[in-house]
mmCIF file of C-alpha atoms in Angstrom:
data_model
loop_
_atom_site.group_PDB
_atom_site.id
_atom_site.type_symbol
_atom_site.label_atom_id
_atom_site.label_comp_id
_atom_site.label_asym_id
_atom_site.label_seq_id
_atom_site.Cartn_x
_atom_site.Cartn_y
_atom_site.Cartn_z
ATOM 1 C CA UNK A 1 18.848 -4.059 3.492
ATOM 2 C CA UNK A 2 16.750 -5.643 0.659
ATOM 3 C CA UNK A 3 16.519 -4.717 -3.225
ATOM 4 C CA UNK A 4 13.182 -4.986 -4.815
ATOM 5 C CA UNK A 5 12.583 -3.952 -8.552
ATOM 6 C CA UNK A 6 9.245 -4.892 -10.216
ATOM 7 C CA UNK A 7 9.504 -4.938 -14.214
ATOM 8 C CA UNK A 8 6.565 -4.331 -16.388
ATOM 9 C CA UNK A 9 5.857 -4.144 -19.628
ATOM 10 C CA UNK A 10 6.484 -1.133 -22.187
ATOM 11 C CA UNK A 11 3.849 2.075 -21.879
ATOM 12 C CA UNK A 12 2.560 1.369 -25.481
ATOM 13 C CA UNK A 13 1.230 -2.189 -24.117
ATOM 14 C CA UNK A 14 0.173 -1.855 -20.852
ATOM 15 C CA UNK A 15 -3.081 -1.712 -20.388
ATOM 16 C CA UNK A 16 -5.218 -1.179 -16.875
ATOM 17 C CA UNK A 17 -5.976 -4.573 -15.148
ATOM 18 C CA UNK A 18 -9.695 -2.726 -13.635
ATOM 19 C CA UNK A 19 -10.446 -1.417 -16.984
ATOM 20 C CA UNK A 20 -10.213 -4.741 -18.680
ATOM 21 C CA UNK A 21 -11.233 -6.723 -15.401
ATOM 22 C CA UNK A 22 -14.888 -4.688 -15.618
ATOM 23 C CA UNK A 23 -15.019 -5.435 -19.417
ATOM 24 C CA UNK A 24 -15.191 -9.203 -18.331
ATOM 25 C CA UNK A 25 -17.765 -8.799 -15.664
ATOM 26 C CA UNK A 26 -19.706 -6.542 -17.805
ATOM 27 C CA UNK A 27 -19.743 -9.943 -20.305
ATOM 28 C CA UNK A 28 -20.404 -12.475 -17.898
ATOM 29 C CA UNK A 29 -24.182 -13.236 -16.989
ATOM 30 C CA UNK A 30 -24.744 -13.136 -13.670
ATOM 31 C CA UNK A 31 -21.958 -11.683 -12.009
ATOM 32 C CA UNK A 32 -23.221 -9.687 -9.084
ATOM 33 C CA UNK A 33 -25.315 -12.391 -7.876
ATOM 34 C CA UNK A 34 -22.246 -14.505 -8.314
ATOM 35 C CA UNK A 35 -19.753 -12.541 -6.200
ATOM 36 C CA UNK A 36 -22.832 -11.563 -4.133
ATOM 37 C CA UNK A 37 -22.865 -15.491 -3.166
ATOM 38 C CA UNK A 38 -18.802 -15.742 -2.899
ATOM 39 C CA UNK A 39 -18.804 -12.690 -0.390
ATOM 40 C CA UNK A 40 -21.454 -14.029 1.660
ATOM 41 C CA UNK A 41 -20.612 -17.913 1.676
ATOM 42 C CA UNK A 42 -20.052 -19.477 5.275
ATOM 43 C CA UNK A 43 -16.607 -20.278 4.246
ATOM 44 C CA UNK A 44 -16.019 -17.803 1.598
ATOM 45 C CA UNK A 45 -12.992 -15.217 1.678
ATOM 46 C CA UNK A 46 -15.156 -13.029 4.064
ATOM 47 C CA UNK A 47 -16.265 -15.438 6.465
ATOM 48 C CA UNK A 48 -14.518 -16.512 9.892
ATOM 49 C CA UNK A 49 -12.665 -19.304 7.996
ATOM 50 C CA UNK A 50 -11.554 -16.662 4.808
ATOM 51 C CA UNK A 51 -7.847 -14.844 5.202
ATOM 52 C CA UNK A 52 -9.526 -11.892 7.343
ATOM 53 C CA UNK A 53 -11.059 -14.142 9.798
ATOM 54 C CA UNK A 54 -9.752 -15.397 13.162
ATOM 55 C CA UNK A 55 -8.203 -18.695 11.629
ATOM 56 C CA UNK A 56 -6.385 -16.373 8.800
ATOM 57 C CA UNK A 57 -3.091 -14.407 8.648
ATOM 58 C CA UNK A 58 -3.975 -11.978 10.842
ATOM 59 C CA UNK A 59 -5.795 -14.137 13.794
ATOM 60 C CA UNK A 60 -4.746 -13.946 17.192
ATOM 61 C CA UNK A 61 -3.076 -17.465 16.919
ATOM 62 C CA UNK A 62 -1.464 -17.072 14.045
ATOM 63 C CA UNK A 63 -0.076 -13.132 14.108
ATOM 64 C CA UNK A 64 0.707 -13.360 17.997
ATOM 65 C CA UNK A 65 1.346 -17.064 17.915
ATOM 66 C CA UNK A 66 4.734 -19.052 17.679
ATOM 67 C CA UNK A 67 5.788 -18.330 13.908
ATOM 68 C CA UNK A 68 7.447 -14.914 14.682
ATOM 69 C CA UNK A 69 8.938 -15.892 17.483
ATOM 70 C CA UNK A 70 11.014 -18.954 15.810
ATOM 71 C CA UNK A 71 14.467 -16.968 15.452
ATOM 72 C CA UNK A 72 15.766 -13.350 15.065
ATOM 73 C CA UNK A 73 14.652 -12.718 11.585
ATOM 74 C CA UNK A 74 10.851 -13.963 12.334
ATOM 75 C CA UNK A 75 10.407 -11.666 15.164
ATOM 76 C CA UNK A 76 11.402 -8.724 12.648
ATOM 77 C CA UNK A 77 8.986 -9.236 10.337
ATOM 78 C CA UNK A 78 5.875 -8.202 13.023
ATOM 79 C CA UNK A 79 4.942 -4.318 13.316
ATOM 80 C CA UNK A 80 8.102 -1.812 13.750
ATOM 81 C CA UNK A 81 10.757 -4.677 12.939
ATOM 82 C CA UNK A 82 14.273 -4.434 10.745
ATOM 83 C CA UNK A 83 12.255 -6.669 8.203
ATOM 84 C CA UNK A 84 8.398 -5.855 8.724
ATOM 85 C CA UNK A 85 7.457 -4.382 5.124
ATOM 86 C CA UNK A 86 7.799 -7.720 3.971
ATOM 87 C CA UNK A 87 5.761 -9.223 6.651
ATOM 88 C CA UNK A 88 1.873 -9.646 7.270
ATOM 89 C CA UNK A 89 1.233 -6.014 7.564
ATOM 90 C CA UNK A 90 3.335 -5.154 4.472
ATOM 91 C CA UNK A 91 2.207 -4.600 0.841
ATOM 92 C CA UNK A 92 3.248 -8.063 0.510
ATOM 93 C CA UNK A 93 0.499 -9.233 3.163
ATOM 94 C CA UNK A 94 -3.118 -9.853 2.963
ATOM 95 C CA UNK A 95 -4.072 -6.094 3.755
ATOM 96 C CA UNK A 96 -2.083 -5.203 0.489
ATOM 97 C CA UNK A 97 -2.322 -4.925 -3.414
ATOM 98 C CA UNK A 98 -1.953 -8.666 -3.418
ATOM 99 C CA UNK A 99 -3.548 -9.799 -0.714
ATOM 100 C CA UNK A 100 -7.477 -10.347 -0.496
ATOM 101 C CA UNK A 101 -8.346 -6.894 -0.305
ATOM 102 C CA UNK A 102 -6.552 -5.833 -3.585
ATOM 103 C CA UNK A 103 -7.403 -6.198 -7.140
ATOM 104 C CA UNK A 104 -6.452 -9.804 -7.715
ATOM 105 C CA UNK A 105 -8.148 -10.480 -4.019
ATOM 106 C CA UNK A 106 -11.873 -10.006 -2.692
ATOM 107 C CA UNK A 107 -11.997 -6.720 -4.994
ATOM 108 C CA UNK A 108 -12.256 -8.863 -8.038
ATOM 109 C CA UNK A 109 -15.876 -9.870 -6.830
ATOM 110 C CA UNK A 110 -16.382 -6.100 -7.182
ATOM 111 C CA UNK A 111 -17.201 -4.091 -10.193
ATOM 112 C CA UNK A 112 -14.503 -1.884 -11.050
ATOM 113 C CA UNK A 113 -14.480 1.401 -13.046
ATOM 114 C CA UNK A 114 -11.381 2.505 -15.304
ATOM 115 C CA UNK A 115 -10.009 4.631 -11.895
ATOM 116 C CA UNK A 116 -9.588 1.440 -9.924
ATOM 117 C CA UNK A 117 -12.797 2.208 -8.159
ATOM 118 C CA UNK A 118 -14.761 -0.958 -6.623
ATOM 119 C CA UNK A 119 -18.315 -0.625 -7.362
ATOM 120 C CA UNK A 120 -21.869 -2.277 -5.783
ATOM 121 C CA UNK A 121 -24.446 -3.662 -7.636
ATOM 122 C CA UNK A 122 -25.861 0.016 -8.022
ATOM 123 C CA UNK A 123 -22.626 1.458 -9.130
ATOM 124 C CA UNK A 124 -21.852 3.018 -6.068
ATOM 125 C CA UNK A 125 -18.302 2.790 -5.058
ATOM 126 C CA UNK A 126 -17.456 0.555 -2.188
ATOM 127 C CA UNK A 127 -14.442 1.640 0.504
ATOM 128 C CA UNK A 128 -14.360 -0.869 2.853
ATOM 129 C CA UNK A 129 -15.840 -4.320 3.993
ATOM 130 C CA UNK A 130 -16.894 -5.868 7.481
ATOM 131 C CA UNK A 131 -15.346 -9.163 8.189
ATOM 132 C CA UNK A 132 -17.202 -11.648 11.179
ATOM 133 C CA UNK A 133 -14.323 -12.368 13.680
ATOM 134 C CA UNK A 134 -15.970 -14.939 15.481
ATOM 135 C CA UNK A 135 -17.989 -14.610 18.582
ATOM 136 C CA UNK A 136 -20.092 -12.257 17.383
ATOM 137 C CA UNK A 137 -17.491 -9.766 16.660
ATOM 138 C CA UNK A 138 -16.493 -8.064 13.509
ATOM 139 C CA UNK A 139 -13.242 -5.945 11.685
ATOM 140 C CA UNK A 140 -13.752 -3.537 9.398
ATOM 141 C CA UNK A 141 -11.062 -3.320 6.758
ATOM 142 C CA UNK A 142 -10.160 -0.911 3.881
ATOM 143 C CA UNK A 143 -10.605 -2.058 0.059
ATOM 144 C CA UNK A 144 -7.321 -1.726 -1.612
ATOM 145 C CA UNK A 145 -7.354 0.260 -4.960
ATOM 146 C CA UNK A 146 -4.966 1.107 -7.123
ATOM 147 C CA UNK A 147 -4.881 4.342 -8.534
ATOM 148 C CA UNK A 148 -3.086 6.057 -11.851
ATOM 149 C CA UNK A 149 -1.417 9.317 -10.320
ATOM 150 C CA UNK A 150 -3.809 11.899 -12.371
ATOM 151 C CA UNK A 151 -6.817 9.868 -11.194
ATOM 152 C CA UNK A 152 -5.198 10.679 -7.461
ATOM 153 C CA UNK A 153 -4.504 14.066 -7.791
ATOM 154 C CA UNK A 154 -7.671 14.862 -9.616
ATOM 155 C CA UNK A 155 -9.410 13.185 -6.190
ATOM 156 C CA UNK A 156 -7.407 13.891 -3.261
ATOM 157 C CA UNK A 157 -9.026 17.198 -2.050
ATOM 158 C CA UNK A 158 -12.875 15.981 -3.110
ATOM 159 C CA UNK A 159 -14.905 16.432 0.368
ATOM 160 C CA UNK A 160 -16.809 13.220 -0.090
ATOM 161 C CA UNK A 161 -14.640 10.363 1.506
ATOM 162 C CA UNK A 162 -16.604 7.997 -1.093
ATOM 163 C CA UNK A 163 -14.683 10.041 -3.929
ATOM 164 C CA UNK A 164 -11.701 11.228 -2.091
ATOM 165 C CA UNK A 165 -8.488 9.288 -3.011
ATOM 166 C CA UNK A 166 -6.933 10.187 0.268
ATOM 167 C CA UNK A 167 -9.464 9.489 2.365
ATOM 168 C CA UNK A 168 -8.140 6.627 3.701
ATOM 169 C CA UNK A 169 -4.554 4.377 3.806
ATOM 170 C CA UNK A 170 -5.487 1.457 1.549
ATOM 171 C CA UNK A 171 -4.223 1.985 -2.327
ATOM 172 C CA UNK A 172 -1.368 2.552 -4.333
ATOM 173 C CA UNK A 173 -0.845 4.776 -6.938
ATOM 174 C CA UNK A 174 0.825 4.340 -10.596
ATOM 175 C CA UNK A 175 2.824 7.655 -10.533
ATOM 176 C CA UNK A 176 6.179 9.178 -12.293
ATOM 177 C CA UNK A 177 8.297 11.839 -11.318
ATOM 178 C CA UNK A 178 7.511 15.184 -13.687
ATOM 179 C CA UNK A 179 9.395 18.196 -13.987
ATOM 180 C CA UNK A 180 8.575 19.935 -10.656
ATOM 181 C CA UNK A 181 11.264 16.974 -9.163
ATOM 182 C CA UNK A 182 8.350 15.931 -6.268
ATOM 183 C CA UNK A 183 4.785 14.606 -5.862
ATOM 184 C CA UNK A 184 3.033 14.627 -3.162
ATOM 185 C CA UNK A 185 0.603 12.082 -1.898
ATOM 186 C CA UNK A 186 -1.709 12.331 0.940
ATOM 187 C CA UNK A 187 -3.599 9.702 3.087
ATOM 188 C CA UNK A 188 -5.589 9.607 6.231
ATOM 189 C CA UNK A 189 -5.765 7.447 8.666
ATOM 190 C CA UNK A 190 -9.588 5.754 9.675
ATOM 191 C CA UNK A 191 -8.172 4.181 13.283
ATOM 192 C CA UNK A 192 -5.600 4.642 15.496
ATOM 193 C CA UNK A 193 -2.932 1.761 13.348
ATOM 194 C CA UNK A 194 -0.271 1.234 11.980
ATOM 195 C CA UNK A 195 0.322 2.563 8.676
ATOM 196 C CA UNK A 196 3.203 0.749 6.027
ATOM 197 C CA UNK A 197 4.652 3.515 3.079
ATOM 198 C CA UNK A 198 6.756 1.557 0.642
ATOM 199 C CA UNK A 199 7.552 3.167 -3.165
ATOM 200 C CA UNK A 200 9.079 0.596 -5.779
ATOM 201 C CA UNK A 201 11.303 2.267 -8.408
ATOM 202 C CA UNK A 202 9.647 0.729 -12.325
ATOM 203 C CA UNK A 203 11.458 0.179 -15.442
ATOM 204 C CA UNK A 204 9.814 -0.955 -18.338
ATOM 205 C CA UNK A 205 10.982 -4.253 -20.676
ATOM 206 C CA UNK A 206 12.577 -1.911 -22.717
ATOM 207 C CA UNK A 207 14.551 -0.292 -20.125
ATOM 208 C CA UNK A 208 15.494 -3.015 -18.338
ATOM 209 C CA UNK A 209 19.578 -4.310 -18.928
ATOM 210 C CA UNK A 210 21.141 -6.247 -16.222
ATOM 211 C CA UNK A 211 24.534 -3.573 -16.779
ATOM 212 C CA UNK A 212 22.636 -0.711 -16.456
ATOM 213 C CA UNK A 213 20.934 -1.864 -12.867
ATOM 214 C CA UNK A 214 23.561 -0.395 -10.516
ATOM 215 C CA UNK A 215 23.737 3.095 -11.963
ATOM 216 C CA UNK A 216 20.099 4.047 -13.718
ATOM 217 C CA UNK A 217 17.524 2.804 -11.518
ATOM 218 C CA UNK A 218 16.214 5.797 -9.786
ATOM 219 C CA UNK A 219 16.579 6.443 -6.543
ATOM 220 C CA UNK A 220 13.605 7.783 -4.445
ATOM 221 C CA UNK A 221 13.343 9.264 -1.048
ATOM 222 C CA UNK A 222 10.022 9.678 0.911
ATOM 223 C CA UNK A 223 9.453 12.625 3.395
ATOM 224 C CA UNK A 224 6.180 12.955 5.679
ATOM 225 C CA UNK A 225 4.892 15.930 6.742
ATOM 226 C CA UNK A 226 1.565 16.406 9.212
ATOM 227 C CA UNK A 227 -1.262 19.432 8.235
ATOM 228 C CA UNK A 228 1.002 21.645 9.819
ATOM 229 C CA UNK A 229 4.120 20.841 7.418
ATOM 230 C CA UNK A 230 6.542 19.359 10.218
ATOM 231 C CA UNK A 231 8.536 16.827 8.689
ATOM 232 C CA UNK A 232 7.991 13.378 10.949
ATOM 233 C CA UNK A 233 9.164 11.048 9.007
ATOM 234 C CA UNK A 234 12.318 10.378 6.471
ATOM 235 C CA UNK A 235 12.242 6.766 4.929
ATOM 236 C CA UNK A 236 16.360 7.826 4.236
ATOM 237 C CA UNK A 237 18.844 7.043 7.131
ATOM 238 C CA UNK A 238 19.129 10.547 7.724
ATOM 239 C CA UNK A 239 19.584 12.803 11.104
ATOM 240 C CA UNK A 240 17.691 15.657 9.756
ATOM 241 C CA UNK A 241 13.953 13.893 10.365
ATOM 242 C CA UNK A 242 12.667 11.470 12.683
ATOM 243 C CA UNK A 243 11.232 8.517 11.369
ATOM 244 C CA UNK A 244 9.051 5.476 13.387
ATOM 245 C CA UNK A 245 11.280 2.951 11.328
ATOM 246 C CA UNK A 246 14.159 3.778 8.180
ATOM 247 C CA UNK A 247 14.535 1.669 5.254
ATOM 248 C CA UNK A 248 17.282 1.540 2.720
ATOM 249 C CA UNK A 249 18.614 0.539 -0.542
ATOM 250 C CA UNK A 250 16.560 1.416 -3.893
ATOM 251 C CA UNK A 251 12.751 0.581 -2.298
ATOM 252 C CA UNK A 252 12.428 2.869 0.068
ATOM 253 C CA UNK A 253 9.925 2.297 2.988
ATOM 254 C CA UNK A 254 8.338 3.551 6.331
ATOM 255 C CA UNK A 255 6.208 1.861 9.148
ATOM 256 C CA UNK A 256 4.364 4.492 11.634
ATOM 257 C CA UNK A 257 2.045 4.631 14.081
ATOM 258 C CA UNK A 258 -0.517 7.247 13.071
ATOM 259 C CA UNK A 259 -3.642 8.480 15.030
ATOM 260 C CA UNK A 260 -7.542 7.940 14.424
ATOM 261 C CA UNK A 261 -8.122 10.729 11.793
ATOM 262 C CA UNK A 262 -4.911 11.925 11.437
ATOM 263 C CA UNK A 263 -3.718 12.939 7.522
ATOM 264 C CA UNK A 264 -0.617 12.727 6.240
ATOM 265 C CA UNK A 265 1.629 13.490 3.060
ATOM 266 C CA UNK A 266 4.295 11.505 1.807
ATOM 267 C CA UNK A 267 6.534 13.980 -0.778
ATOM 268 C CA UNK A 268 8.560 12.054 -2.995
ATOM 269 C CA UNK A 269 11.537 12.985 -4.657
ATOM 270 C CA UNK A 270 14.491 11.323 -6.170
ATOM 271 C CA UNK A 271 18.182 11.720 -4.527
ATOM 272 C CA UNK A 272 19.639 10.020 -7.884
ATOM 273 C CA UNK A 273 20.360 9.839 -10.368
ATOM 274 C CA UNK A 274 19.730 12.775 -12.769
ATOM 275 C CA UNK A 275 19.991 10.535 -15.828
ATOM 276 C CA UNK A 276 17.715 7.602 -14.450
ATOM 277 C CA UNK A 277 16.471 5.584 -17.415
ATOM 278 C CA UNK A 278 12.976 5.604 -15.631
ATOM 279 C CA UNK A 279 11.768 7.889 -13.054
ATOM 280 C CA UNK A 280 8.280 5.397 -12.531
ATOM 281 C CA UNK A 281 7.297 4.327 -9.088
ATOM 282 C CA UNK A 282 4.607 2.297 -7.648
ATOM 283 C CA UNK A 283 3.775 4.290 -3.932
ATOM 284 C CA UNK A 284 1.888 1.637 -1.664
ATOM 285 C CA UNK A 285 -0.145 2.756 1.282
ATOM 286 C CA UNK A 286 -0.981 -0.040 3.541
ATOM 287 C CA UNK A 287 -2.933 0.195 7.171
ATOM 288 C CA UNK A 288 -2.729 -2.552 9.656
ATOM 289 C CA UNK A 289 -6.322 -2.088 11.380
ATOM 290 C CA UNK A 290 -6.557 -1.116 14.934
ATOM 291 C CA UNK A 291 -6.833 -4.245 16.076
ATOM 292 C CA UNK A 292 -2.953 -5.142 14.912
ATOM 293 C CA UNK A 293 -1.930 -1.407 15.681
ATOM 294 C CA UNK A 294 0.367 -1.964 18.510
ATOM 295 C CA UNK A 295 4.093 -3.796 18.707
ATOM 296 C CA UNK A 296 6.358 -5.119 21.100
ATOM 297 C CA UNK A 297 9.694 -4.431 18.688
ATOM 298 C CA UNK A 298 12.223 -1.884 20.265
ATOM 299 C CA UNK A 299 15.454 -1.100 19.226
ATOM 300 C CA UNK A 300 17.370 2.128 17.733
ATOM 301 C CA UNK A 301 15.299 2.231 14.793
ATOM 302 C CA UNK A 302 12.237 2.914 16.666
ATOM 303 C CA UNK A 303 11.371 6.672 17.145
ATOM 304 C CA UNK A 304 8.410 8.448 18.487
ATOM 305 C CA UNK A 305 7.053 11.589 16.742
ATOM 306 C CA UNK A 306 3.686 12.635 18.551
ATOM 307 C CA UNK A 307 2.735 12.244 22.132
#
């Protein structure tokens, strides 16, 4: 069990950090052929020696080496552990929001548009990058964007994976419960990989009190369902789905194997309470590449739903 509860500053002052990140490169002389450099440097953040290369986070002798394998707790933070959304292939790792790939990462030496879009030199928007891997080798990895929920539900059906918010498993979206009591948000998976769903209840500054923390915070579940509407995964300890791996407590999370091409859609939906002070959420998507797609956890909370 963990709690995590991000705060963030009241509606009326919170502006878009891609908006006002693109307003800055706009103004600065020289950008794209200073990123341009960055991106391609021999020891830049996409070279073999960057965090995406061989000697980073997610090389062979550092993800299968010795540091998960200290004590109990280490070896639960790898794929399908007690403890793994808050390990490398989490939202709090390099292949999230935070990490390289993310806005504060290797997408600020991309253009961005007010959607949360990266953009090349000829304003055509950018999905992924190719990382050398030493040996004359090479992994492909997913930008990761964040999205405002009407930009994502505006996008998700466009047939042009370029436009298409779900398209891929690498973004998060800015969403809050409506009226209808559920959104649904869809994804697809590029690679046979592991794919991490985590949503974070928000409360603004203004919300926020310390003695109303235990009752108002909202409470949301996430469901999965495949094209054909079977439910195959519940991130709820809960006997009436089958989930790869349950979370609990307030954040809310799943880790699943999903299949090359496969699309999926999380529905989310809040179990309490009615009179939540907020009903905000941040909804991360994060893949794990097929190259980290398999595990060696077991245990009860490990469940298979496809063959």
């Amino acid at each position: 069990f963990f709690f995590l509860m991000i705060r963030r500053p009241p509606r009326s002052t919170q502006s878009r950090s891609s908006a006002a990140s693109d307003v800055y490169k706009r103004q600065v002389p020289g950008f794209d052929m200073w990123a341009s450099s960055i991106r391609n440097s021999a020891s830049g953040p996409f070279s073999t020696e960057g965090p995406l290369g061989p000697n980073g986070p997610l090389g062979n002798s550092y993800f299968n080496g010795s540091l998960f394998l200290a004590n109990d707790f280490a070896v639960h933070l790898r794929a399908m552990g007690l403890w793994a959304v808050l390990g490398p292939l989490g939202p709090l790792g390099p292949l999230g929001p935070l990490g390289p790939l993310g806005p504060l990462g290797l997408g600020s030496l991309y253009r961005t548009d007010s959607n949360g879009n990266y953009l090349d030199p000829s304003k055509k928007i950018v999905r992924e990058v190719s990382v050398p891997f030493g040996s004359g080798t090479s992994r492909r990895y997913e930008l990761f964007e964040r999205y405002s929920a009407k930009y994502y539900q505006a996008h998700a059906q466009d047939k042009d994976p370029k436009t298409s918010t779900s398209s891929d498993a690498s973004f998060m979206v800015d969403g809050s419960l409506g009226a209808s009591g559920k959104d649904v948000i869809c994804f697809t998976s590029q690679e046979n990989q592991i794919v991490t769903l985590l949503i974070v209840p928000i409360m603004n500054s203004v919300q926020y009190s310390w003695t109303w923390m235990a009752y108002e915070i909202a409470d949301f579940d996430v469901l999965v369902r495949d094209e054909s509407g079977k439910t195959v995964a519940f991130s709820d300890v809960d006997d009436r789905a089958v989930a790869e791996l349950n979370g609990r407590g307030m954040s809310e999370w799943i880790q699943m194997k999903v299949p090359k091409g496969r699309r999926l859609c999380a529905e989310i939906t809040m179990r309490r309470p009615k009179n939540a002070v907020s009903r905000d959420y941040w909804f991360f998507v994060v893949p794990s590449t097929s190259a980290l797609g398999a595990t060696n956890v077991q245990g009860n909370h490990v469940k298979t739903w496809y063959s």
